[in-house]
Amino acid sequence: DAGVTQSPTHLIKTRGQQVTLRCSPKSGHDTVSWYQQALGQGPQFIFQYYEEEERQRGNFPDRFSGHQFPNYSSELNVNALLLGDSALYLCASSLVSALDETQYFGPGTRLLVL
Amino acid sequence: QQQVKQSPQSLIVQKGGIPIINCAYENTAFDYFPWYQQFPGKGPALLIAIRPDVSEKKEGRFTISFNKSAKQFSLHIMDSQPGDSATYFCAAVLLIGNQFYFGTGTSLTVIP
């Protein structure tokens, strides 16, 4: 049973560029959440997708956008990159209808903005 | 504003010791409290979780103690091992909307 997968593992961009990160949820899961984890910090919630719609959003600017596809996979897009966007971006999946509230995290994509 | 405050930032214990990590929250609407373990280069992995109607939960060497009135919860690791060296995050969850709020993490080092 494949867990949550993310691609790419590492990425280097320059200020002002745009980036797209990808996530495939754990088999059977229908909800994908995205988090930003700065060095030495806990994950910060960006947004969550369910049924191809953004269901919840954290305190992140509109430069951060996303998408969920019919197969439940998801993309995180960040426009006009800033140096402060350098972080580990984590994707977590869960099943809305499950009694188990657990979110399962992927290994993350390490983004470096120069 | 940090929804969940976690302490200490780092912790060093001898093998066999019992490290204790503490978390506090303000929002009484939180209804699920998980702990995650994260190794370098990996995503967080669920260790143990508790609901607020329970004061303690044990799973193997890991125990959560929960104090609803004080709005605090803690993780105890019994008989700690060098392999437990990792960063530990507490979280508080609003199950409606499945929103997770993480603490800032505790870096644990267990010395052989």
Short mmCIF file of N, CA, C and O in Angstrom, two decimals, chain A residues 4-107:
data_model
loop_
_atom_site.label_atom_id
_atom_site.label_comp_id
_atom_site.label_asym_id
_atom_site.label_seq_id
_atom_site.Cartn_x
_atom_site.Cartn_y
_atom_site.Cartn_z
N VAL A 4 1.85 8.37 1.11
CA VAL A 4 1.79 9.66 0.43
C VAL A 4 3.12 9.89 -0.30
O VAL A 4 4.18 9.73 0.30
N THR A 5 3.02 10.24 -1.56
CA THR A 5 4.24 10.53 -2.31
C THR A 5 4.23 11.97 -2.79
O THR A 5 3.16 12.54 -3.07
N GLN A 6 5.42 12.55 -2.87
CA GLN A 6 5.55 13.94 -3.30
C GLN A 6 6.69 14.06 -4.30
O GLN A 6 7.67 13.33 -4.23
N SER A 7 6.52 15.00 -5.22
CA SER A 7 7.59 15.27 -6.18
C SER A 7 7.62 16.74 -6.52
O SER A 7 6.59 17.42 -6.47
N PRO A 8 8.81 17.27 -6.83
CA PRO A 8 10.10 16.60 -6.69
C PRO A 8 10.53 16.57 -5.22
O PRO A 8 9.84 17.10 -4.37
N THR A 9 11.68 15.96 -4.95
CA THR A 9 12.16 15.91 -3.58
C THR A 9 12.85 17.22 -3.21
O THR A 9 12.77 17.67 -2.06
N HIS A 10 13.57 17.78 -4.16
CA HIS A 10 14.27 19.03 -3.95
C HIS A 10 14.07 19.93 -5.17
O HIS A 10 13.90 19.43 -6.28
N LEU A 11 14.14 21.24 -4.92
CA LEU A 11 13.91 22.20 -5.99
C LEU A 11 14.63 23.49 -5.65
O LEU A 11 14.57 23.96 -4.50
N ILE A 12 15.30 24.07 -6.63
CA ILE A 12 15.94 25.37 -6.44
C ILE A 12 15.36 26.34 -7.46
O ILE A 12 15.33 26.03 -8.66
N LYS A 13 14.88 27.47 -6.98
CA LYS A 13 14.29 28.50 -7.84
C LYS A 13 14.90 29.86 -7.47
O LYS A 13 15.55 30.00 -6.42
N THR A 14 14.67 30.84 -8.31
CA THR A 14 15.09 32.19 -8.00
C THR A 14 13.88 33.07 -7.70
O THR A 14 12.74 32.73 -8.09
N ARG A 15 14.13 34.16 -7.02
CA ARG A 15 13.05 35.08 -6.66
C ARG A 15 12.24 35.48 -7.89
O ARG A 15 12.79 35.75 -8.95
N GLY A 16 10.92 35.56 -7.72
CA GLY A 16 10.05 35.96 -8.81
C GLY A 16 9.54 34.82 -9.66
O GLY A 16 8.55 34.99 -10.39
N GLN A 17 10.22 33.67 -9.59
CA GLN A 17 9.76 32.53 -10.38
C GLN A 17 8.51 31.90 -9.78
O GLN A 17 8.07 32.25 -8.68
N GLN A 18 7.98 30.94 -10.51
CA GLN A 18 6.81 30.20 -10.08
C GLN A 18 7.20 28.73 -9.91
O GLN A 18 8.11 28.24 -10.58
N VAL A 19 6.53 28.04 -8.99
CA VAL A 19 6.85 26.64 -8.75
C VAL A 19 5.58 25.83 -8.58
O VAL A 19 4.56 26.35 -8.09
N THR A 20 5.62 24.59 -9.01
CA THR A 20 4.51 23.65 -8.82
C THR A 20 5.02 22.39 -8.14
O THR A 20 5.98 21.77 -8.60
N LEU A 21 4.39 22.05 -7.03
CA LEU A 21 4.74 20.84 -6.29
C LEU A 21 3.57 19.87 -6.40
O LEU A 21 2.41 20.29 -6.45
N ARG A 22 3.88 18.58 -6.38
CA ARG A 22 2.87 17.56 -6.61
C ARG A 22 2.77 16.57 -5.46
O ARG A 22 3.78 16.27 -4.80
N CYS A 23 1.57 16.05 -5.27
CA CYS A 23 1.31 15.12 -4.17
C CYS A 23 0.32 14.06 -4.61
O CYS A 23 -0.72 14.38 -5.21
N SER A 24 0.63 12.81 -4.29
CA SER A 24 -0.34 11.72 -4.48
C SER A 24 -0.70 11.19 -3.11
O SER A 24 0.18 10.79 -2.34
N PRO A 25 -1.98 11.18 -2.77
CA PRO A 25 -2.38 10.76 -1.42
C PRO A 25 -2.25 9.26 -1.22
O PRO A 25 -2.10 8.50 -2.18
N LYS A 26 -2.32 8.87 0.03
CA LYS A 26 -2.36 7.44 0.38
C LYS A 26 -3.57 6.82 -0.29
O LYS A 26 -4.63 7.45 -0.40
N SER A 27 -3.41 5.58 -0.71
CA SER A 27 -4.49 4.88 -1.38
C SER A 27 -5.76 4.89 -0.54
O SER A 27 -5.74 4.57 0.64
N GLY A 28 -6.87 5.30 -1.17
CA GLY A 28 -8.15 5.32 -0.47
C GLY A 28 -8.47 6.65 0.20
O GLY A 28 -9.60 6.86 0.63
N HIS A 29 -7.51 7.54 0.26
CA HIS A 29 -7.75 8.84 0.88
C HIS A 29 -8.29 9.84 -0.13
O HIS A 29 -7.94 9.81 -1.31
N ASP A 30 -9.15 10.77 0.36
CA ASP A 30 -9.79 11.71 -0.56
C ASP A 30 -9.49 13.17 -0.25
O ASP A 30 -9.95 14.06 -0.95
N THR A 31 -8.73 13.42 0.80
CA THR A 31 -8.47 14.79 1.23
C THR A 31 -6.97 15.03 1.29
O THR A 31 -6.22 14.18 1.81
N VAL A 32 -6.55 16.16 0.77
CA VAL A 32 -5.13 16.51 0.77
C VAL A 32 -4.95 17.87 1.43
O VAL A 32 -5.66 18.83 1.10
N SER A 33 -4.03 17.92 2.36
CA SER A 33 -3.68 19.18 3.01
C SER A 33 -2.22 19.50 2.72
O SER A 33 -1.39 18.60 2.63
N TRP A 34 -1.92 20.78 2.60
CA TRP A 34 -0.56 21.22 2.34
C TRP A 34 -0.06 22.06 3.52
O TRP A 34 -0.82 22.87 4.09
N TYR A 35 1.21 21.86 3.85
CA TYR A 35 1.84 22.57 4.95
C TYR A 35 3.19 23.11 4.51
O TYR A 35 3.88 22.50 3.69
N GLN A 36 3.57 24.23 5.12
CA GLN A 36 4.91 24.79 4.94
C GLN A 36 5.66 24.62 6.25
O GLN A 36 5.16 25.01 7.31
N GLN A 37 6.84 24.02 6.19
CA GLN A 37 7.64 23.85 7.40
C GLN A 37 8.98 24.56 7.22
O GLN A 37 9.86 24.07 6.51
N ALA A 38 9.11 25.71 7.87
CA ALA A 38 10.38 26.43 7.84
C ALA A 38 11.37 25.70 8.74
O ALA A 38 10.99 24.94 9.63
N LEU A 39 12.63 25.94 8.52
CA LEU A 39 13.69 25.26 9.27
C LEU A 39 13.52 25.50 10.76
O LEU A 39 13.38 26.65 11.21
N GLY A 40 13.46 24.44 11.53
CA GLY A 40 13.34 24.55 12.97
C GLY A 40 11.96 24.90 13.48
O GLY A 40 11.80 25.21 14.66
N GLN A 41 10.97 24.86 12.61
CA GLN A 41 9.61 25.19 13.00
C GLN A 41 8.66 24.02 12.76
O GLN A 41 9.01 23.06 12.08
N GLY A 42 7.48 24.13 13.33
CA GLY A 42 6.46 23.13 13.05
C GLY A 42 5.77 23.43 11.74
O GLY A 42 5.83 24.55 11.22
N PRO A 43 5.11 22.44 11.17
CA PRO A 43 4.37 22.67 9.92
C PRO A 43 3.27 23.72 10.12
O PRO A 43 2.58 23.71 11.13
N GLN A 44 3.13 24.59 9.12
CA GLN A 44 2.08 25.61 9.12
C GLN A 44 1.09 25.27 8.01
O GLN A 44 1.47 25.09 6.86
N PHE A 45 -0.19 25.24 8.37
CA PHE A 45 -1.24 24.84 7.44
C PHE A 45 -1.41 25.89 6.34
O PHE A 45 -1.61 27.07 6.62
N ILE A 46 -1.38 25.42 5.08
CA ILE A 46 -1.58 26.32 3.94
C ILE A 46 -3.03 26.25 3.48
O ILE A 46 -3.75 27.24 3.49
N PHE A 47 -3.45 25.07 3.04
CA PHE A 47 -4.84 24.85 2.65
C PHE A 47 -5.11 23.35 2.52
O PHE A 47 -4.20 22.52 2.59
N GLN A 48 -6.40 23.07 2.36
CA GLN A 48 -6.85 21.68 2.26
C GLN A 48 -7.81 21.54 1.09
O GLN A 48 -8.65 22.43 0.87
N TYR A 49 -7.70 20.44 0.37
CA TYR A 49 -8.57 20.18 -0.77
C TYR A 49 -9.37 18.90 -0.55
O TYR A 49 -8.85 17.88 -0.10
N TYR A 50 -10.65 19.02 -0.89
CA TYR A 50 -11.57 17.88 -0.81
C TYR A 50 -12.57 18.03 -1.94
O TYR A 50 -13.08 19.13 -2.18
N GLU A 51 -12.83 16.97 -2.63
CA GLU A 51 -13.75 16.99 -3.79
C GLU A 51 -13.38 18.09 -4.77
O GLU A 51 -14.23 18.85 -5.25
N GLU A 52 -12.08 18.21 -5.00
CA GLU A 52 -11.52 19.12 -5.99
C GLU A 52 -11.73 20.60 -5.67
O GLU A 52 -11.54 21.46 -6.53
N GLU A 53 -12.08 20.88 -4.41
CA GLU A 53 -12.28 22.27 -4.02
C GLU A 53 -11.46 22.59 -2.78
O GLU A 53 -11.26 21.73 -1.91
N GLU A 54 -11.04 23.85 -2.67
CA GLU A 54 -10.34 24.29 -1.47
C GLU A 54 -11.36 24.41 -0.35
O GLU A 54 -12.31 25.20 -0.43
N ARG A 55 -11.13 23.63 0.70
CA ARG A 55 -12.13 23.56 1.77
C ARG A 55 -11.75 24.46 2.95
O ARG A 55 -12.62 25.02 3.61
N GLN A 56 -10.47 24.53 3.25
CA GLN A 56 -9.99 25.34 4.35
C GLN A 56 -8.71 26.02 3.88
O GLN A 56 -7.99 25.49 3.04
N ARG A 57 -8.42 27.18 4.47
CA ARG A 57 -7.20 27.88 4.10
C ARG A 57 -6.58 28.51 5.33
O ARG A 57 -7.30 29.07 6.17
N GLY A 58 -5.27 28.40 5.44
CA GLY A 58 -4.54 29.05 6.52
C GLY A 58 -4.18 30.47 6.14
O GLY A 58 -4.66 31.02 5.14
N ASN A 59 -3.31 31.06 6.93
CA ASN A 59 -2.96 32.46 6.74
C ASN A 59 -1.81 32.60 5.75
O ASN A 59 -0.70 32.99 6.11
N PHE A 60 -2.07 32.28 4.51
CA PHE A 60 -1.09 32.40 3.44
C PHE A 60 -1.66 33.28 2.32
O PHE A 60 -2.85 33.25 2.06
N PRO A 61 -0.78 34.05 1.66
CA PRO A 61 -1.25 34.96 0.61
C PRO A 61 -1.75 34.21 -0.62
O PRO A 61 -1.51 33.01 -0.77
N ASP A 62 -2.39 34.97 -1.49
CA ASP A 62 -2.97 34.38 -2.70
C ASP A 62 -1.91 33.86 -3.67
O ASP A 62 -2.26 33.18 -4.65
N ARG A 63 -0.65 34.21 -3.42
CA ARG A 63 0.42 33.65 -4.26
C ARG A 63 0.45 32.11 -4.16
O ARG A 63 0.99 31.44 -5.02
N PHE A 64 -0.11 31.62 -3.07
CA PHE A 64 -0.19 30.18 -2.86
C PHE A 64 -1.55 29.70 -3.35
O PHE A 64 -2.60 30.16 -2.86
N SER A 65 -1.54 28.82 -4.31
CA SER A 65 -2.79 28.28 -4.83
C SER A 65 -2.63 26.79 -5.04
O SER A 65 -1.51 26.26 -5.03
N GLY A 66 -3.75 26.14 -5.23
CA GLY A 66 -3.66 24.69 -5.39
C GLY A 66 -4.73 24.14 -6.29
O GLY A 66 -5.58 24.87 -6.82
N HIS A 67 -4.66 22.84 -6.40
CA HIS A 67 -5.65 22.16 -7.24
C HIS A 67 -5.70 20.70 -6.80
O HIS A 67 -4.68 20.14 -6.36
N GLN A 68 -6.89 20.13 -6.89
CA GLN A 68 -7.02 18.69 -6.66
C GLN A 68 -7.66 18.08 -7.90
O GLN A 68 -8.63 18.61 -8.44
N PHE A 69 -7.15 16.96 -8.31
CA PHE A 69 -7.61 16.28 -9.52
C PHE A 69 -8.62 15.19 -9.16
O PHE A 69 -8.72 14.80 -8.00
N PRO A 70 -9.37 14.71 -10.17
CA PRO A 70 -10.38 13.65 -9.88
C PRO A 70 -9.79 12.42 -9.22
O PRO A 70 -10.50 11.70 -8.52
N ASN A 71 -8.51 12.12 -9.43
CA ASN A 71 -7.90 10.95 -8.79
C ASN A 71 -7.37 11.29 -7.38
O ASN A 71 -6.66 10.49 -6.79
N TYR A 72 -7.74 12.45 -6.88
CA TYR A 72 -7.41 12.95 -5.53
C TYR A 72 -5.99 13.48 -5.40
O TYR A 72 -5.67 14.06 -4.35
N SER A 73 -5.14 13.34 -6.40
CA SER A 73 -3.83 13.94 -6.32
C SER A 73 -3.96 15.46 -6.32
O SER A 73 -5.02 16.00 -6.66
N SER A 74 -2.89 16.12 -5.93
CA SER A 74 -2.99 17.56 -5.74
C SER A 74 -1.71 18.26 -6.15
O SER A 74 -0.63 17.65 -6.19
N GLU A 75 -1.85 19.52 -6.49
CA GLU A 75 -0.71 20.38 -6.78
C GLU A 75 -0.75 21.61 -5.91
O GLU A 75 -1.83 22.12 -5.58
N LEU A 76 0.42 22.08 -5.52
CA LEU A 76 0.58 23.36 -4.83
C LEU A 76 1.38 24.26 -5.76
O LEU A 76 2.45 23.87 -6.23
N ASN A 77 0.84 25.43 -6.05
CA ASN A 77 1.52 26.40 -6.89
C ASN A 77 1.88 27.63 -6.06
O ASN A 77 1.06 28.11 -5.27
N VAL A 78 3.09 28.11 -6.25
CA VAL A 78 3.49 29.34 -5.58
C VAL A 78 4.04 30.28 -6.66
O VAL A 78 4.96 29.93 -7.39
N ASN A 79 3.42 31.45 -6.76
CA ASN A 79 3.85 32.46 -7.74
C ASN A 79 4.74 33.50 -7.07
O ASN A 79 4.73 33.68 -5.85
N ALA A 80 5.50 34.22 -7.92
CA ALA A 80 6.31 35.35 -7.45
C ALA A 80 7.09 34.98 -6.19
O ALA A 80 6.95 35.61 -5.14
N LEU A 81 7.90 33.95 -6.30
CA LEU A 81 8.61 33.41 -5.15
C LEU A 81 9.45 34.46 -4.44
O LEU A 81 10.09 35.32 -5.05
N LEU A 82 9.41 34.37 -3.11
CA LEU A 82 10.22 35.21 -2.23
C LEU A 82 11.25 34.34 -1.53
O LEU A 82 11.07 33.12 -1.40
N LEU A 83 12.32 34.99 -1.04
CA LEU A 83 13.34 34.23 -0.31
C LEU A 83 12.72 33.49 0.87
O LEU A 83 13.09 32.36 1.19
N GLY A 84 11.73 34.12 1.49
CA GLY A 84 11.07 33.54 2.67
C GLY A 84 10.21 32.33 2.37
O GLY A 84 9.72 31.69 3.29
N ASP A 85 10.02 32.03 1.09
CA ASP A 85 9.25 30.84 0.73
C ASP A 85 10.11 29.57 0.82
O ASP A 85 9.60 28.46 0.66
N SER A 86 11.41 29.74 1.05
CA SER A 86 12.29 28.58 1.20
C SER A 86 11.85 27.77 2.41
O SER A 86 11.79 28.31 3.53
N ALA A 87 11.53 26.52 2.20
CA ALA A 87 11.00 25.68 3.28
C ALA A 87 10.81 24.26 2.77
O ALA A 87 10.99 23.98 1.59
N LEU A 88 10.43 23.40 3.69
CA LEU A 88 9.98 22.05 3.34
C LEU A 88 8.47 22.10 3.19
O LEU A 88 7.77 22.55 4.10
N TYR A 89 7.97 21.69 2.04
CA TYR A 89 6.53 21.69 1.80
C TYR A 89 6.02 20.26 1.94
O TYR A 89 6.43 19.36 1.22
N LEU A 90 5.11 20.10 2.88
CA LEU A 90 4.58 18.79 3.20
C LEU A 90 3.15 18.65 2.71
O LEU A 90 2.35 19.57 2.82
N CYS A 91 2.87 17.48 2.22
CA CYS A 91 1.51 17.13 1.83
C CYS A 91 1.04 16.06 2.81
O CYS A 91 1.81 15.17 3.19
N ALA A 92 -0.20 16.14 3.23
CA ALA A 92 -0.77 15.12 4.11
C ALA A 92 -2.12 14.70 3.57
O ALA A 92 -2.88 15.53 3.06
N SER A 93 -2.42 13.42 3.65
CA SER A 93 -3.71 12.95 3.17
C SER A 93 -4.52 12.33 4.30
O SER A 93 -3.97 11.87 5.30
N SER A 94 -5.82 12.35 4.12
CA SER A 94 -6.73 11.76 5.09
C SER A 94 -8.02 11.38 4.38
O SER A 94 -8.21 11.69 3.21
N LEU A 95 -8.89 10.71 5.12
CA LEU A 95 -10.17 10.27 4.58
C LEU A 95 -11.27 10.94 5.38
O LEU A 95 -11.37 10.73 6.59
N VAL A 96 -12.06 11.76 4.73
CA VAL A 96 -13.07 12.56 5.42
C VAL A 96 -14.03 11.70 6.22
O VAL A 96 -14.40 12.00 7.34
N SER A 97 -14.43 10.59 5.64
CA SER A 97 -15.48 9.79 6.26
C SER A 97 -14.96 8.84 7.33
O SER A 97 -15.74 8.19 8.01
N ALA A 98 -13.66 8.77 7.49
CA ALA A 98 -13.09 7.79 8.42
C ALA A 98 -13.26 8.24 9.87
O ALA A 98 -13.26 9.42 10.18
N LEU A 99 -13.39 7.28 10.77
CA LEU A 99 -13.40 7.59 12.20
C LEU A 99 -12.00 7.97 12.66
O LEU A 99 -11.82 8.63 13.67
N ASP A 100 -11.01 7.54 11.93
CA ASP A 100 -9.62 7.85 12.22
C ASP A 100 -9.30 9.21 11.63
O ASP A 100 -9.40 9.42 10.44
N GLU A 101 -8.92 10.16 12.50
CA GLU A 101 -8.69 11.52 12.02
C GLU A 101 -7.26 11.74 11.53
O GLU A 101 -6.88 12.83 11.18
N THR A 102 -6.50 10.68 11.50
CA THR A 102 -5.08 10.81 11.23
C THR A 102 -4.79 11.40 9.86
O THR A 102 -5.43 11.04 8.87
N GLN A 103 -3.84 12.29 9.82
CA GLN A 103 -3.29 12.76 8.56
C GLN A 103 -1.94 12.06 8.37
O GLN A 103 -1.12 12.02 9.27
N TYR A 104 -1.75 11.52 7.19
CA TYR A 104 -0.51 10.84 6.85
C TYR A 104 0.33 11.76 5.98
O TYR A 104 -0.15 12.22 4.94
N PHE A 105 1.56 11.99 6.41
CA PHE A 105 2.42 12.94 5.71
C PHE A 105 3.34 12.25 4.71
O PHE A 105 3.80 11.14 4.93
N GLY A 106 3.60 12.97 3.63
CA GLY A 106 4.62 12.56 2.69
C GLY A 106 5.98 13.04 3.16
O GLY A 106 6.10 13.71 4.18
N PRO A 107 7.03 12.69 2.40
CA PRO A 107 8.39 13.07 2.79
C PRO A 107 8.71 14.54 2.57
O PRO A 107 9.70 15.04 3.09
#
